């Protein structure tokens, strides 16, 4: 495996760059505590494993070569991000107009979807599939063990993502007293909703 340490270094830089995964994990951690952030993270990690296997078995290459399949995945992903953004803003408006028992009921309902949010946000992002097909091969060999090396790189990226979000969620909880104030949560809900909608629109209008 060529330049493994360089791969680790580059992966860390890419992982810490904010994106849709970071936005949804931030919102869920602040609004619904650490457990929600962890469930969202594990959803993201599961999607990364699927992207890794898809790249190893050539499914991502098929999507990349087919403009139709790529567009379908892109638009479904964009719609889902916009949906999450709108849902966040709607929840914010409801929290301003309902009593605390209604908020508790809403939080209990949301708790069932944390894993799904992280999973679908990552899985439906075709840019992740493109990333795995363009970035990972630069560090994998070209011999008989290429597929195993490809798989090892994908697993490394997934583990690094896990470590980063564990640290990230821990840091959020360190300042939980401030971050979990109702006024702060409202700001985060609104900003995250707007950011997810922008990510969705950006994804929808990107060229294949």
Short mmCIF file of C-alpha atoms in Angstrom, two decimals:
data_model
loop_
_atom_site.label_atom_id
_atom_site.label_comp_id
_atom_site.label_asym_id
_atom_site.label_seq_id
_atom_site.Cartn_x
_atom_site.Cartn_y
_atom_site.Cartn_z
CA UNK A 1 0.00 0.00 0.00
CA UNK A 2 1.56 3.27 -1.15
CA UNK A 3 1.87 6.31 1.12
CA UNK A 4 -0.45 5.06 3.84
CA UNK A 5 0.53 7.76 6.32
CA UNK A 6 -0.08 10.41 3.67
CA UNK A 7 -3.52 8.88 3.10
CA UNK A 8 -4.27 9.09 6.83
CA UNK A 9 -3.15 12.72 6.96
CA UNK A 10 -5.17 13.73 3.89
CA UNK A 11 -8.22 11.84 5.16
CA UNK A 12 -8.13 13.66 8.50
CA UNK A 13 -8.06 17.01 6.71
CA UNK A 14 -11.01 16.02 4.54
CA UNK A 15 -13.03 14.57 7.41
CA UNK A 16 -12.84 17.67 9.59
CA UNK A 17 -14.13 19.89 6.78
CA UNK A 18 -17.77 20.73 7.62
CA UNK A 19 -20.39 19.12 5.41
CA UNK A 20 -23.94 17.75 5.62
CA UNK A 21 -22.84 14.99 8.03
CA UNK A 22 -21.30 17.51 10.42
CA UNK A 23 -24.39 19.73 10.22
CA UNK A 24 -26.85 16.97 11.10
CA UNK A 25 -24.63 15.55 13.87
CA UNK A 26 -24.23 19.02 15.38
CA UNK A 27 -27.97 19.66 15.39
CA UNK A 28 -28.89 16.29 16.86
CA UNK A 29 -26.19 16.45 19.55
CA UNK A 30 -27.16 19.92 20.74
CA UNK A 31 -30.91 19.47 20.48
CA UNK A 32 -31.16 15.89 21.75
CA UNK A 33 -27.94 15.21 23.68
CA UNK A 34 -24.87 13.04 23.11
CA UNK A 35 -26.73 9.77 22.48
CA UNK A 36 -28.52 11.34 19.51
CA UNK A 37 -25.22 12.53 18.07
CA UNK A 38 -23.75 9.05 18.45
CA UNK A 39 -26.72 7.40 16.73
CA UNK A 40 -26.39 9.88 13.86
CA UNK A 41 -22.66 9.15 13.68
CA UNK A 42 -23.19 5.39 13.50
CA UNK A 43 -25.67 5.96 10.68
CA UNK A 44 -22.98 7.92 8.82
CA UNK A 45 -20.39 5.19 9.46
CA UNK A 46 -22.72 2.49 8.18
CA UNK A 47 -23.21 4.45 4.96
CA UNK A 48 -19.43 4.86 4.60
CA UNK A 49 -18.99 1.09 4.88
CA UNK A 50 -21.58 0.60 2.14
CA UNK A 51 -19.77 3.15 -0.04
CA UNK A 52 -16.53 1.24 0.57
CA UNK A 53 -18.05 -2.10 -0.44
CA UNK A 54 -19.75 -0.50 -3.44
CA UNK A 55 -16.42 0.90 -4.61
CA UNK A 56 -14.67 -2.45 -4.09
CA UNK A 57 -17.28 -4.33 -6.11
CA UNK A 58 -17.58 -1.69 -8.82
CA UNK A 59 -21.08 -0.42 -8.05
CA UNK A 60 -19.84 3.13 -7.51
CA UNK A 61 -18.05 2.99 -10.86
CA UNK A 62 -21.34 2.02 -12.49
CA UNK A 63 -23.10 4.99 -10.91
CA UNK A 64 -20.27 7.30 -11.92
CA UNK A 65 -20.38 6.13 -15.56
CA UNK A 66 -24.17 6.34 -15.81
CA UNK A 67 -25.35 9.94 -15.99
CA UNK A 68 -28.91 8.76 -15.34
CA UNK A 69 -28.11 6.79 -12.18
CA UNK A 70 -25.84 9.55 -10.93
CA UNK A 71 -28.56 12.15 -11.48
CA UNK A 72 -31.18 10.02 -9.73
CA UNK A 73 -28.96 9.56 -6.68
CA UNK A 74 -27.98 13.22 -6.72
CA UNK A 75 -31.54 14.54 -6.83
CA UNK A 76 -32.82 12.07 -4.24
CA UNK A 77 -29.97 13.11 -1.95
CA UNK A 78 -30.64 16.80 -2.57
CA UNK A 79 -34.35 16.39 -1.84
CA UNK A 80 -33.57 14.53 1.38
CA UNK A 81 -31.19 17.27 2.57
CA UNK A 82 -33.77 19.95 1.77
CA UNK A 83 -36.40 17.86 3.58
CA UNK A 84 -34.21 17.65 6.70
CA UNK A 85 -33.55 21.39 6.52
CA UNK A 86 -37.24 22.24 6.23
CA UNK A 87 -38.08 19.77 9.00
CA UNK A 88 -35.55 21.45 11.29
CA UNK A 89 -37.08 24.87 10.65
CA UNK A 90 -40.63 23.53 11.14
CA UNK A 91 -39.61 21.94 14.45
CA UNK A 92 -38.09 25.27 15.49
CA UNK A 93 -41.37 27.04 14.76
CA UNK A 94 -43.34 24.39 16.66
CA UNK A 95 -41.07 24.69 19.68
CA UNK A 96 -41.84 28.37 19.81
CA UNK A 97 -45.58 27.74 19.78
CA UNK A 98 -46.08 24.60 21.91
CA UNK A 99 -45.66 23.69 25.54
CA UNK A 100 -42.78 21.61 26.87
CA UNK A 101 -44.82 18.37 26.88
CA UNK A 102 -45.33 18.77 23.14
CA UNK A 103 -41.58 19.24 22.75
CA UNK A 104 -40.93 16.06 24.75
CA UNK A 105 -43.33 14.15 22.50
CA UNK A 106 -41.62 15.52 19.40
CA UNK A 107 -38.18 14.62 20.79
CA UNK A 108 -39.34 11.05 21.49
CA UNK A 109 -40.55 10.77 17.89
CA UNK A 110 -37.33 12.22 16.50
CA UNK A 111 -35.25 9.78 18.53
CA UNK A 112 -36.24 6.99 16.17
CA UNK A 113 -34.74 8.71 13.15
CA UNK A 114 -31.28 9.80 14.30
CA UNK A 115 -29.52 6.77 12.82
CA UNK A 116 -31.58 7.04 9.64
CA UNK A 117 -30.74 10.72 9.22
CA UNK A 118 -27.00 10.08 9.40
CA UNK A 119 -27.28 7.01 7.19
CA UNK A 120 -29.33 8.54 4.38
CA UNK A 121 -27.53 11.90 4.44
CA UNK A 122 -24.26 10.13 3.64
CA UNK A 123 -25.55 7.26 1.50
CA UNK A 124 -27.55 9.50 -0.85
CA UNK A 125 -24.63 11.86 -1.45
CA UNK A 126 -23.08 10.82 -4.81
CA UNK A 127 -20.06 12.99 -4.05
CA UNK A 128 -19.04 10.40 -1.45
CA UNK A 129 -19.16 7.65 -4.08
CA UNK A 130 -17.09 9.79 -6.43
CA UNK A 131 -14.64 10.50 -3.61
CA UNK A 132 -14.10 6.81 -2.93
CA UNK A 133 -13.44 6.13 -6.62
CA UNK A 134 -11.08 9.04 -7.19
CA UNK A 135 -9.25 9.51 -3.88
CA UNK A 136 -8.70 5.97 -2.59
CA UNK A 137 -7.19 4.46 -5.78
CA UNK A 138 -4.33 6.97 -5.60
CA UNK A 139 -3.08 5.19 -2.47
CA UNK A 140 -3.88 1.58 -3.37
CA UNK A 141 -1.50 -0.69 -5.24
CA UNK A 142 -2.25 -2.20 -8.62
CA UNK A 143 -1.34 -5.83 -7.91
CA UNK A 144 -3.39 -8.85 -6.90
CA UNK A 145 -4.08 -7.32 -3.49
CA UNK A 146 -5.55 -4.09 -4.89
CA UNK A 147 -9.09 -4.89 -3.76
CA UNK A 148 -7.95 -5.77 -0.24
CA UNK A 149 -5.93 -2.57 -0.07
CA UNK A 150 -8.92 -0.62 -1.35
CA UNK A 151 -11.05 -2.17 1.38
CA UNK A 152 -8.41 -1.41 4.03
CA UNK A 153 -8.28 2.25 2.95
CA UNK A 154 -12.07 2.53 3.09
CA UNK A 155 -12.14 0.99 6.57
CA UNK A 156 -9.34 3.33 7.67
CA UNK A 157 -11.33 6.32 6.47
CA UNK A 158 -14.40 5.06 8.32
CA UNK A 159 -12.46 4.56 11.58
CA UNK A 160 -10.89 8.01 11.29
CA UNK A 161 -14.38 9.45 10.77
CA UNK A 162 -15.54 7.67 13.93
CA UNK A 163 -12.66 9.08 15.99
CA UNK A 164 -13.25 12.60 14.68
CA UNK A 165 -16.96 12.63 15.47
CA UNK A 166 -16.35 11.10 18.90
CA UNK A 167 -14.01 14.01 19.65
CA UNK A 168 -16.41 16.47 18.04
CA UNK A 169 -19.40 15.28 20.07
CA UNK A 170 -17.28 15.32 23.25
CA UNK A 171 -16.24 18.92 22.57
CA UNK A 172 -19.85 19.94 22.04
CA UNK A 173 -20.76 18.40 25.39
CA UNK A 174 -17.93 20.25 27.12
CA UNK A 175 -19.77 23.47 26.39
CA UNK A 176 -23.18 21.85 26.84
CA UNK A 177 -24.40 24.36 29.39
CA UNK A 178 -24.21 27.12 26.79
CA UNK A 179 -24.99 25.02 23.73
CA UNK A 180 -28.11 23.50 25.29
CA UNK A 181 -29.73 26.73 26.34
CA UNK A 182 -33.14 27.06 24.64
CA UNK A 183 -32.01 30.21 22.84
CA UNK A 184 -28.86 28.48 21.54
CA UNK A 185 -30.80 25.43 20.43
CA UNK A 186 -33.20 27.64 18.51
CA UNK A 187 -30.30 29.35 16.73
CA UNK A 188 -28.68 25.99 15.91
CA UNK A 189 -31.97 24.54 14.64
CA UNK A 190 -32.50 27.55 12.38
CA UNK A 191 -28.92 27.71 11.10
CA UNK A 192 -28.72 23.95 10.52
CA UNK A 193 -32.02 23.97 8.66
CA UNK A 194 -30.78 26.74 6.39
CA UNK A 195 -27.39 25.04 5.87
CA UNK A 196 -28.97 21.69 4.97
CA UNK A 197 -31.30 23.38 2.48
CA UNK A 198 -28.30 25.16 0.91
CA UNK A 199 -26.34 21.87 0.75
CA UNK A 200 -29.32 20.26 -0.94
CA UNK A 201 -29.69 23.03 -3.51
CA UNK A 202 -25.94 23.03 -4.15
CA UNK A 203 -25.96 19.26 -4.69
CA UNK A 204 -28.96 19.44 -7.02
CA UNK A 205 -27.33 22.01 -9.29
CA UNK A 206 -23.84 20.50 -9.39
CA UNK A 207 -22.70 19.11 -12.69
CA UNK A 208 -22.43 15.32 -12.92
#
